[in-house]
Coordinates of N, CA and C in Angstrom, one line a residue:
M1 N 3.1 -8.8 -21.2 CA 3.3 -7.6 -20.7 C 2.2 -7.2 -21.5
S2 N 1.1 -6.8 -20.5 CA 0.1 -6.1 -21.1 C 0.0 -4.6 -20.6
L3 N 0.0 -3.3 -21.2 CA -0.2 -1.9 -21.5 C -1.5 -1.4 -20.8
P4 N -1.8 -0.3 -20.0 CA -3.4 0.2 -19.8 C -3.7 0.9 -20.8
D5 N -5.2 0.6 -20.7 CA -5.4 1.5 -22.5 C -5.2 3.2 -22.1
L6 N -5.1 3.6 -22.7 CA -4.5 5.1 -22.9 C -5.7 6.1 -22.7
A7 N -6.7 5.4 -22.7 CA -8.5 6.5 -22.2 C -8.2 6.7 -20.3
W8 N -7.9 4.9 -20.0 CA -7.9 5.1 -18.5 C -6.8 5.6 -18.2
Q9 N -6.1 6.0 -19.0 CA -4.4 6.4 -18.5 C -4.6 7.7 -17.6
V10 N -4.9 8.6 -19.2 CA -5.4 9.7 -19.3 C -6.3 10.1 -17.7
M11 N -7.4 9.4 -18.1 CA -8.6 9.6 -17.1 C -7.6 9.6 -15.4
Y12 N -7.3 8.2 -15.1 CA -6.3 8.4 -14.0 C -5.0 9.4 -13.3
G13 N -4.5 9.9 -14.6 CA -3.8 10.7 -14.4 C -4.5 12.5 -13.6
R14 N -6.1 12.5 -14.6 CA -6.6 13.8 -13.9 C -6.8 13.6 -13.0
L15 N -7.9 12.8 -12.2 CA -8.2 12.3 -10.5 C -7.2 11.8 -9.8
A16 N -5.9 10.9 -10.6 CA -4.9 11.4 -9.3 C -3.9 12.3 -8.8
W17 N -3.6 13.4 -10.1 CA -3.5 14.5 -9.1 C -4.3 14.8 -9.4
A18 N -5.5 15.6 -9.1 CA -6.6 16.2 -8.0 C -6.6 15.8 -6.7
I19 N -6.3 14.3 -6.7 CA -6.3 14.1 -5.0 C -4.6 14.3 -4.5
V20 N -3.6 14.0 -5.3 CA -2.2 14.4 -5.1 C -2.8 16.4 -4.0
A21 N -3.0 16.6 -5.8 CA -3.2 18.4 -5.1 C -3.7 18.9 -3.5
A22 N -5.0 18.1 -3.8 CA -5.6 18.4 -2.5 C -5.3 18.4 -1.4
T23 N -4.3 17.1 -1.2 CA -4.0 16.4 0.1 C -2.7 17.8 0.0
V24 N -1.9 18.1 -1.0 CA -1.2 19.1 -0.5 C -2.1 20.3 0.3
L25 N -2.8 20.5 -0.5 CA -3.3 22.2 -0.3 C -4.2 22.1 1.2
L26 N -5.0 20.9 1.4 CA -6.3 20.8 2.3 C -5.6 19.9 3.2
A27 N -4.8 19.0 3.8 CA -4.1 18.0 4.5 C -3.3 19.0 5.8
P28 N -2.9 19.7 5.4 CA -1.8 20.7 6.4 C -2.4 22.0 7.3
L29 N -3.6 22.1 6.6 CA -4.3 23.4 7.1 C -4.8 23.0 8.7
P30 N -4.7 23.6 9.0 CA -6.1 23.6 10.7 C -6.9 24.1 9.9
A31 N -7.4 24.6 9.4 CA -8.6 25.1 9.2 C -9.3 24.2 8.7
A32 N -9.0 23.1 7.7 CA -8.9 21.9 6.9 C -10.3 21.1 8.0
R33 N -9.9 21.2 9.8 CA -10.4 20.5 10.1 C -12.3 20.8 10.3
T34 N -12.0 22.3 10.9 CA -13.1 22.6 11.4 C -14.2 23.0 9.9
L35 N -14.0 22.7 8.8 CA -15.1 22.8 7.9 C -15.8 22.0 8.1
S36 N -16.6 22.2 7.6 CA -18.2 21.3 8.1 C -17.8 20.0 6.5
G37 N -18.5 19.0 6.2 CA -18.4 18.1 5.6 C -18.4 18.6 4.0
R38 N -19.6 19.1 3.9 CA -20.7 20.0 3.0 C -19.1 20.9 2.2
R39 N -18.9 21.7 2.7 CA -17.8 22.7 2.2 C -16.1 21.7 1.9
F40 N -16.0 20.9 3.1 CA -14.7 20.0 2.5 C -15.1 19.3 1.2
A41 N -16.3 18.4 0.8 CA -16.3 18.0 0.0 C -16.4 19.0 -1.5
A42 N -17.2 20.0 -1.2 CA -17.1 21.0 -2.1 C -16.0 21.5 -3.1
L43 N -15.2 21.2 -1.8 CA -13.7 22.2 -2.0 C -13.4 21.0 -3.0
L44 N -13.5 19.7 -2.3 CA -12.6 18.3 -3.3 C -13.1 18.2 -4.5
A45 N -14.4 18.5 -4.7 CA -14.9 18.6 -6.3 C -14.6 19.8 -7.1
G46 N -14.6 21.2 -6.4 CA -14.0 22.0 -7.2 C -12.0 22.0 -8.1
L47 N -12.0 21.2 -6.7 CA -10.4 20.9 -7.7 C -10.2 19.4 -8.4
A48 N -11.1 18.3 -8.6 CA -11.7 17.8 -9.4 C -12.4 18.4 -10.5
A49 N -13.0 18.9 -10.6 CA -13.9 19.5 -11.7 C -12.6 20.8 -12.6
L50 N -11.4 21.4 -12.1 CA -10.4 21.9 -12.3 C -9.5 21.1 -12.8
F51 N -8.9 19.5 -12.9 CA -8.3 19.0 -13.2 C -9.0 17.9 -14.0
L52 N -10.0 18.0 -14.2 CA -10.7 17.3 -15.2 C -10.9 17.7 -16.6
L53 N -10.4 19.6 -16.4 CA -10.9 19.9 -17.7 C -10.0 19.6 -19.0
P54 N -10.0 19.6 -19.9 CA -9.9 18.6 -21.3 C -8.4 19.4 -21.8
G55 N -7.3 18.7 -22.4 CA -6.7 19.0 -23.0 C -5.2 19.5 -21.6
A56 N -4.4 21.0 -22.4 CA -3.9 21.7 -21.5 C -4.8 22.8 -20.5
A57 N -6.4 23.1 -20.4 CA -6.6 23.7 -19.7 C -6.7 23.0 -18.6
S58 N -5.5 22.0 -17.8 CA -6.2 21.1 -16.9 C -4.6 20.9 -16.2
P59 N -4.3 21.3 -14.7 CA -3.0 20.9 -14.6 C -2.8 19.7 -14.7
A60 N -3.5 19.0 -14.7 CA -2.6 17.6 -14.4 C -2.2 17.4 -16.1
H61 N -2.3 17.7 -17.3 CA -1.8 17.8 -18.2 C -0.3 18.2 -18.5
W62 N 0.0 19.2 -17.6 CA 1.6 19.6 -17.4 C 1.8 19.3 -15.9
L63 N 1.5 18.7 -15.0 CA 2.1 18.1 -14.3 C 2.5 16.6 -14.9
G64 N 1.2 16.2 -15.8 CA 2.0 14.4 -16.4 C 2.6 14.7 -17.0
L65 N 3.4 16.1 -18.0 CA 4.3 16.0 -18.7 C 5.7 16.3 -17.9
A66 N 5.5 17.0 -16.9 CA 6.9 16.9 -16.0 C 6.9 15.2 -15.4
F67 N 6.0 14.9 -14.6 CA 5.9 14.1 -13.8 C 5.6 12.5 -14.0
Q68 N 5.0 12.8 -15.5 CA 4.1 11.9 -15.5 C 2.9 11.1 -15.1
Y69 N 2.9 10.3 -14.3 CA 1.5 9.8 -13.2 C 1.9 9.7 -11.9
P70 N 0.7 9.6 -10.9 CA 1.5 9.5 -9.4 C 1.4 7.9 -9.7
S71 N 1.8 7.8 -8.3 CA 1.6 6.2 -8.3 C 0.5 5.9 -7.2
G72 N -0.1 4.8 -7.5 CA -1.2 4.1 -7.1 C -0.7 3.9 -5.2
L73 N 0.9 4.0 -4.7 CA 0.8 4.0 -3.7 C 0.7 5.2 -2.9
L74 N 0.9 6.0 -3.9 CA 0.9 7.5 -3.5 C -0.3 8.2 -3.2
V75 N -1.0 7.9 -4.2 CA -2.8 8.5 -4.4 C -3.2 7.8 -3.0
A76 N -3.3 6.6 -2.8 CA -3.7 5.6 -1.7 C -3.8 6.4 -0.3
C77 N -2.1 6.3 -0.2 CA -1.3 7.8 1.5 C -2.4 8.8 1.1
C78 N -2.4 9.3 -0.5 CA -3.2 11.3 0.0 C -4.6 10.6 0.3
V79 N -5.5 9.5 0.0 CA -6.4 9.7 0.4 C -6.9 9.1 1.8
L80 N -5.4 8.4 1.9 CA -6.0 8.2 3.7 C -5.2 10.0 4.7
Q81 N -4.4 10.5 4.2 CA -3.8 11.3 4.8 C -5.1 12.4 4.5
L82 N -5.9 12.6 3.5 CA -7.2 13.6 3.7 C -8.4 13.1 4.7
L83 N -8.6 11.7 4.6 CA -9.4 11.5 5.8 C -8.6 12.1 7.5
R84 N -7.3 11.3 7.4 CA -7.1 11.5 8.2 C -7.0 13.0 9.1
S85 N -6.9 13.7 8.0 CA -7.1 15.8 8.6 C -8.5 15.5 9.2
R86 N -9.3 15.0 8.7 CA -10.6 15.6 8.7 C -11.2 14.5 10.0
R87 N -10.4 13.6 11.0 CA -10.8 13.3 12.3 C -9.3 13.4 13.0
P88 N -9.7 13.2 14.4 CA -8.6 13.3 15.6 C -7.5 11.5 15.0
A89 N -6.7 12.0 14.8 CA -5.1 11.2 15.2 C -5.0 9.8 15.6
R90 N -5.1 8.9 15.0 CA -4.6 7.7 15.8 C -3.4 7.4 15.9
N91 N -2.2 6.4 16.7 CA -1.3 6.0 16.6 C -1.3 5.0 15.5
D92 N -1.7 4.2 14.9 CA -2.1 3.6 13.7 C -2.1 4.0 11.8
T93 N -2.6 5.6 12.8 CA -3.4 6.1 11.0 C -2.2 6.7 10.7
A94 N -1.1 7.2 11.6 CA -0.2 7.7 10.6 C 0.6 6.9 9.2
V95 N 0.2 7.5 8.5 CA 0.0 7.4 6.7 C 1.3 6.7 6.2
M96 N 2.2 7.4 6.5 CA 4.0 7.8 6.0 C 4.7 6.9 7.8
S97 N 4.8 5.7 8.0 CA 5.0 5.5 9.3 C 6.5 5.0 8.9
P98 N 7.6 5.3 10.0 CA 9.1 4.8 9.6 C 9.4 3.8 9.0
V99 N 8.8 2.7 9.1 CA 8.7 1.4 8.5 C 8.7 1.6 6.9
L100 N 7.4 2.1 7.1 CA 7.3 2.1 5.2 C 8.1 3.5 4.5
A101 N 8.5 4.6 5.0 CA 9.2 5.2 4.4 C 10.3 4.8 4.4
S102 N 11.1 3.7 5.4 CA 12.5 3.2 5.0 C 12.7 2.3 4.1
V103 N 11.5 1.5 3.8 CA 11.1 0.4 2.4 C 11.4 1.5 1.2
I104 N 10.8 2.7 1.1 CA 10.1 3.1 0.1 C 11.3 4.2 -0.1
V105 N 12.1 4.7 1.1 CA 13.7 5.3 0.8 C 14.6 3.9 0.0
A106 N 14.9 2.6 0.8 CA 15.5 2.0 0.3 C 15.5 1.8 -1.2
A107 N 14.3 1.4 -1.6 CA 13.9 1.0 -3.2 C 14.2 2.2 -3.9
G108 N 13.0 2.9 -3.5 CA 14.0 4.1 -5.0 C 15.2 4.6 -4.6
T109 N 15.7 4.5 -3.7 CA 17.3 4.9 -4.1 C 18.1 3.8 -5.4
I110 N 17.9 2.1 -4.8 CA 18.2 1.3 -5.9 C 17.6 1.4 -7.1
L111 N 16.3 1.6 -7.2 CA 16.0 2.1 -8.6 C 16.2 3.2 -9.6
Y112 N 16.3 4.2 -8.5 CA 16.9 5.5 -9.0 C 18.4 5.2 -9.7
L113 N 19.1 5.0 -8.6 CA 20.8 4.3 -9.0 C 20.5 3.8 -10.7
D114 N 19.4 3.0 -10.4 CA 20.1 1.8 -11.3 C 19.3 2.9 -13.0
A115 N 18.6 3.7 -13.2 CA 17.9 3.9 -14.1 C 18.8 5.5 -14.7
M116 N 19.8 5.7 -13.2 CA 20.9 6.3 -13.8 C 22.0 5.8 -14.5
G117 N 21.7 4.3 -14.6 CA 23.1 3.4 -15.2 C 24.3 3.6 -13.7
L118 N 23.9 4.4 -13.0 CA 25.2 3.4 -12.2 C 24.9 1.7 -11.4
L119 N 24.1 1.0 -11.4 CA 23.8 -0.5 -11.1 C 23.4 -1.0 -12.8
T120 N 22.7 -0.3 -13.3 CA 23.3 -1.1 -14.4 C 22.2 -3.0 -14.8
Q121 N 21.3 -3.4 -13.8 CA 21.1 -4.6 -13.7 C 19.5 -4.5 -13.9
G122 N 19.2 -3.3 -15.1 CA 17.9 -3.4 -15.0 C 16.2 -3.7 -14.3
Y123 N 16.1 -2.9 -12.4 CA 15.9 -3.5 -12.1 C 14.1 -2.5 -12.7
Y124 N 14.2 -1.5 -13.0 CA 12.9 -1.1 -13.7 C 12.1 -1.5 -14.5
Y125 N 12.6 -2.5 -15.4 CA 12.3 -2.7 -16.4 C 11.4 -4.5 -16.0
M126 N 12.6 -4.7 -15.2 CA 11.8 -6.3 -14.1 C 10.6 -5.8 -13.8
G127 N 9.8 -5.0 -13.2 CA 8.4 -4.6 -13.4 C 7.7 -4.9 -14.2
F128 N 8.2 -5.1 -15.7 CA 7.1 -5.3 -16.7 C 7.0 -6.6 -16.9
G129 N 8.0 -7.2 -16.0 CA 8.0 -8.8 -16.4 C 6.9 -9.4 -16.2
P130 N 6.8 -10.8 -16.9 CA 5.5 -11.6 -17.4 C 5.2 -12.5 -15.9
A131 N 6.4 -12.7 -15.1 CA 6.5 -13.8 -14.3 C 6.5 -13.1 -12.6
G132 N 7.5 -12.7 -12.9 CA 8.5 -12.1 -11.3 C 7.7 -10.9 -10.8
A133 N 6.8 -9.9 -11.9 CA 6.1 -8.8 -11.5 C 5.0 -9.4 -11.2
P134 N 4.3 -10.1 -11.5 CA 2.9 -10.4 -10.9 C 2.6 -11.5 -9.8
A135 N 3.9 -12.4 -10.0 CA 4.2 -12.9 -8.7 C 4.5 -12.5 -7.4
L136 N 5.4 -11.2 -7.9 CA 5.4 -10.1 -6.2 C 4.3 -9.5 -5.7
A137 N 3.1 -9.2 -6.8 CA 2.3 -8.5 -6.9 C 1.9 -9.1 -5.9
V138 N 1.1 -10.5 -6.3 CA 0.6 -11.4 -5.5 C 0.7 -12.4 -3.7
L139 N 2.3 -11.9 -3.2 CA 3.2 -11.9 -2.9 C 2.7 -10.7 -1.7
G140 N 2.5 -9.6 -2.2 CA 2.8 -8.4 -1.4 C 0.8 -8.0 -1.2
A141 N -0.1 -8.8 -2.0 CA -1.4 -8.6 -1.7 C -1.6 -9.4 -0.5
L142 N -0.8 -10.6 -0.2 CA -1.1 -11.3 0.6 C -0.6 -11.1 1.6
G143 N 0.4 -10.5 1.6 CA 0.9 -9.8 3.0 C 0.3 -8.6 3.6
C144 N -0.5 -8.2 2.7 CA -0.8 -6.9 3.3 C -2.4 -7.1 3.5
V145 N -3.3 -8.3 3.3 CA -4.4 -8.7 4.0 C -4.1 -10.0 5.4
A146 N -3.2 -10.0 5.1 CA -2.1 -11.0 6.6 C -2.3 -9.5 7.7
A147 N -1.6 -9.0 7.4 CA -1.4 -7.6 8.4 C -2.7 -7.0 8.8
I148 N -3.6 -6.7 8.2 CA -5.5 -6.4 8.3 C -5.9 -6.5 8.9
V149 N -5.6 -8.3 8.6 CA -6.3 -9.0 9.7 C -6.1 -9.4 10.4
A150 N -4.2 -9.2 11.1 CA -3.8 -9.6 12.7 C -3.8 -8.1 12.6
E151 N -4.4 -6.7 12.4 CA -4.7 -5.4 12.7 C -2.8 -5.0 13.8
R152 N -2.2 -5.2 11.9 CA -1.4 -4.7 12.5 C -0.5 -4.1 11.4
A153 N -0.4 -2.6 11.7 CA -0.3 -1.8 10.6 C -0.8 -1.2 9.0
R154 N -2.0 -1.0 9.7 CA -3.5 -1.4 8.9 C -3.7 -0.6 8.2
T155 N -3.5 0.8 8.5 CA -2.9 2.0 7.0 C -2.6 1.9 6.0
Q156 N -1.0 1.2 6.4 CA -0.2 1.1 5.6 C -0.4 0.0 5.0
A157 N -1.0 -0.9 5.2 CA -1.7 -2.0 5.0 C -2.1 -1.7 3.4
V158 N -3.6 -1.1 3.7 CA -4.8 -0.6 2.7 C -4.5 0.0 1.9
A159 N -2.8 0.5 2.1 CA -3.0 1.6 1.2 C -2.2 1.2 0.2
L160 N -1.3 -0.8 0.3 CA -0.3 -0.8 -0.3 C -1.2 -1.5 -1.2
L161 N -2.3 -2.3 -0.4 CA -3.3 -3.7 -1.6 C -3.9 -2.7 -2.3
A162 N -4.3 -1.2 -2.1 CA -5.0 0.0 -3.5 C -4.1 -0.5 -4.2
A163 N -3.3 -0.1 -4.4 CA -2.0 0.0 -4.9 C -2.0 -0.8 -6.1
I164 N -1.8 -2.4 -5.4 CA -1.7 -3.4 -6.2 C -3.0 -3.8 -6.6
L165 N -3.8 -3.6 -5.9 CA -5.2 -4.2 -6.2 C -5.4 -3.3 -8.3
L166 N -4.8 -1.7 -8.4 CA -4.8 -1.0 -9.2 C -4.6 -1.3 -9.7
F167 N -2.9 -2.0 -10.2 CA -1.7 -2.9 -11.1 C -2.4 -4.2 -11.5
S168 N -2.9 -4.7 -10.5 CA -3.3 -6.5 -11.1 C -4.7 -6.3 -11.9
L169 N -5.7 -5.2 -11.4 CA -6.4 -5.0 -12.2 C -7.0 -4.2 -13.7
L170 N -6.4 -3.1 -13.0 CA -6.0 -2.1 -14.5 C -4.9 -1.9 -15.1
R171 N -3.9 -2.1 -14.7 CA -2.5 -2.8 -15.3 C -1.8 -0.6 -14.6
L172 N -2.4 0.3 -14.2 CA -2.6 1.2 -13.6 C -1.3 2.0 -12.8
P173 N -0.3 2.4 -13.2 CA -0.4 3.9 -14.3 C -0.1 3.7 -15.3
T174 N 1.0 2.6 -15.3 CA 1.7 2.5 -16.9 C 2.0 1.0 -17.3
G175 N 1.7 0.0 -16.1 CA 1.7 -1.3 -16.4 C 3.3 -2.0 -15.8
N176 N 4.4 -1.2 -15.4 CA 4.8 -1.0 -14.4 C 4.5 -1.6 -12.8
L177 N 5.0 -2.9 -12.6 CA 5.1 -2.6 -10.8 C 5.2 -2.0 -10.1
W178 N 6.8 -0.8 -10.4 CA 7.5 -0.2 -9.5 C 6.5 0.8 -9.9
D179 N 6.3 1.5 -11.0 CA 5.3 2.7 -11.0 C 4.4 2.4 -10.8
A180 N 3.0 2.3 -9.9 CA 2.5 1.5 -9.1 C 2.7 1.7 -7.7
L181 N 4.3 1.2 -7.2 CA 4.1 1.6 -6.2 C 5.6 2.9 -5.7
L182 N 6.1 3.0 -6.8 CA 6.2 4.2 -6.3 C 6.9 5.7 -7.2
D183 N 6.7 6.6 -6.9 CA 7.3 7.6 -7.9 C 7.9 8.8 -6.9
P184 N 8.7 10.0 -7.7 CA 9.6 11.2 -7.1 C 9.0 11.1 -5.9
F185 N 7.2 12.1 -6.1 CA 7.0 12.3 -4.9 C 7.0 11.7 -3.3
L186 N 6.3 10.4 -3.8 CA 6.4 9.3 -2.3 C 7.7 9.1 -2.1
W187 N 8.4 9.1 -2.7 CA 10.3 9.2 -2.2 C 10.9 10.1 -1.2
A188 N 10.6 11.3 -1.7 CA 10.4 12.6 -1.3 C 9.5 13.0 0.1
W189 N 8.3 12.7 0.3 CA 7.8 12.0 1.0 C 8.2 11.2 2.6
A190 N 9.0 10.2 1.7 CA 9.4 9.2 2.8 C 10.9 10.3 3.3
I191 N 11.5 10.7 2.5 CA 12.9 10.9 3.0 C 12.7 12.4 3.8
V192 N 11.8 12.6 3.6 CA 10.9 13.6 5.0 C 11.4 13.7 5.9
T193 N 10.2 12.7 5.8 CA 9.5 11.9 7.6 C 10.8 11.3 8.1
L194 N 11.5 10.6 7.1 CA 13.0 9.9 8.4 C 13.4 11.1 8.7
A195 N 14.3 12.1 7.5 CA 14.4 13.6 8.5 C 14.6 13.8 9.7
V196 N 12.8 14.1 9.4 CA 12.4 14.9 10.4 C 12.8 14.3 11.7
L197 N 12.4 12.3 11.7 CA 12.6 11.9 12.3 C 13.8 11.6 12.9
A198 N 14.8 12.1 12.2 CA 16.2 11.9 12.5 C 16.3 13.2 14.2
V199 N 15.7 13.7 13.2 CA 16.5 15.4 13.8 C 15.5 15.3 15.5
R200 N 14.6 15.3 15.3 CA 13.6 14.5 17.0 C 14.3 13.9 17.7
R201 N 15.0 12.6 16.6 CA 15.5 11.3 17.8 C 16.6 12.9 18.4
A202 N 17.8 13.0 17.8 CA 18.3 13.7 17.9 C 18.2 14.6 19.2
A203 N 17.4 15.6 19.1 CA 17.5 16.6 19.9 C 17.0 16.0 21.0
R204 N 15.9 14.6 21.3 CA 15.8 14.3 22.5 C 17.0 13.2 23.4
H205 N 17.6 13.0 22.2 CA 19.2 12.5 23.1 C 19.8 13.7 23.5
G206 N 19.5 14.3 23.2 CA 20.9 15.9 23.7 C 20.3 16.6 24.9
A207 N 19.2 16.3 24.8 CA 17.9 16.7 26.0 C 18.4 15.9 27.0
V208 N 18.6 14.9 27.1 CA 18.7 13.5 28.4 C 20.1 13.3 28.3
A209 N 21.0 13.5 27.5 CA 22.2 13.2 27.9 C 23.2 15.1 28.7
A210 N 22.5 16.1 28.0 CA 23.3 16.8 28.8 C 22.8 16.8 30.0
P211 N 23.9 17.0 30.7 CA 24.0 16.9 32.6 C 23.1 17.7 33.4
V212 N 22.4 18.1 34.3 CA 21.4 18.9 34.7 C 22.8 19.1 35.8
Q213 N 23.4 20.9 35.8 CA 24.3 20.8 36.2 C 23.5 21.6 37.7
A214 N 24.0 21.3 39.3 CA 23.6 21.8 39.8 C 24.1 23.5 41.1
P215 N 22.9 24.3 40.9 CA 23.9 25.9 40.6 C 25.2 25.9 42.0
A216 N 26.1 26.2 41.5 CA 27.5 26.8 42.4 C 27.3 27.7 43.4
P217 N 27.6 27.0 44.4 CA 27.5 27.6 46.1 C 27.7 29.3 46.4
L218 N 27.2 29.7 46.7 CA 27.2 31.7 47.0 C 28.8 31.0 48.2
L219 N 29.5 32.2 47.3 CA 31.1 32.3 48.4 C 31.2 33.4 49.0
V220 N 31.3 33.7 50.4 CA 30.5 34.8 50.8 C 32.0 35.0 51.9
P221 N 32.5 36.6 51.6 CA 33.9 36.6 52.8 C 33.3 36.8 54.4
D222 N 33.8 36.1 54.8 CA 33.7 36.4 56.0 C 34.8 37.5 56.7
A223 N 34.8 37.8 58.2 CA 35.3 39.4 59.0 C 36.4 38.8 58.4
V224 N 37.2 38.0 58.4 CA 38.7 37.6 59.1 C 39.3 37.9 57.7
G225 N 38.0 37.7 56.2 CA 39.1 37.1 55.1 C 39.0 35.7 54.4
V226 N 38.3 34.9 55.4 CA 38.8 33.1 55.1 C 37.3 33.0 54.8
T227 N 36.9 32.3 53.4 CA 35.9 32.4 52.1 C 34.6 31.7 53.0
I228 N 33.4 31.4 53.2 CA 32.6 30.4 53.3 C 31.6 30.6 52.2
E229 N 30.9 29.2 52.0 CA 29.8 28.5 51.7 C 28.3 29.9 52.4
H230 N 27.5 30.7 52.0 CA 26.5 31.1 52.1 C 25.4 29.7 52.2
S231 N 25.1 29.3 53.0 CA 23.8 28.1 53.1 C 24.3 28.1 54.8
S232 N 23.2 26.8 54.8 CA 22.7 26.6 56.4 C 23.9 26.0 57.1
T233 N 25.1 25.8 56.6 CA 25.9 25.6 57.2 C 27.4 26.7 57.8
I234 N 26.2 28.2 57.7 CA 26.8 29.3 57.7 C 26.8 28.4 59.5
K235 N 25.6 28.6 60.5 CA 26.2 28.7 61.9 C 26.7 27.6 61.9
E236 N 26.7 26.2 61.3 CA 28.4 25.4 62.2 C 29.6 25.9 61.8
H237 N 29.3 26.9 61.1 CA 31.2 27.6 61.2 C 31.1 28.5 62.2
V238 N 30.1 29.1 62.2 CA 30.2 30.8 63.5 C 29.8 29.7 65.3
S239 N 29.1 29.0 64.8 CA 29.2 28.0 66.4 C 30.5 27.3 66.5
G240 N 31.2 27.1 65.6 CA 32.6 26.2 65.8 C 33.6 27.1 66.1
S241 N 33.6 28.5 65.3 CA 34.3 29.8 65.6 C 34.1 30.1 67.2

């Protein structure tokens, strides 16, 4: 097991939290699409400079105390989300797809239950393993490359491949494979994505299942007290009488 150098961890934490903050603050804003490239770059540079301040002057210092480091996958997804906010969306550019969100929610639930002692299988510590973790990283990287070549889920494959390479080459953020692929913010993002999709599907299903009721016919009493339909059949009623 090899851990990343502390200086690399500190630098990664500063830049990673800056990217996450920029995504949270800028990506949802409609005005971000209308900003010129220079202004958008200036905003990013300003946030990066703020988070690169030394010691407790940096917001990353306090975020790191509370949440440690963002995962490499979260940082990669945030970068892609920022890029997506600057150009028209395409079908393949949805960063948090339903498949990726489902995998993240399932893996995160298992790991967090294990960390709380409800499973006690030591799944998190397997991410430090000298054989299993590198083998899983290699298989994951090969799968990402295959998906990119086949042009299937390329956005998600690029983000996952970037996180795996960050772990494989620099052992960031902590030397544990799971920390490179998962963190509480990414897990919450995936949960919100699935919840929104479930609500939308339920709304569509309810709209389709609701029967379309025809308006009730207007009933008009005739002169002798017999109720007849006020429609085109009135002529037939009159002629028959």
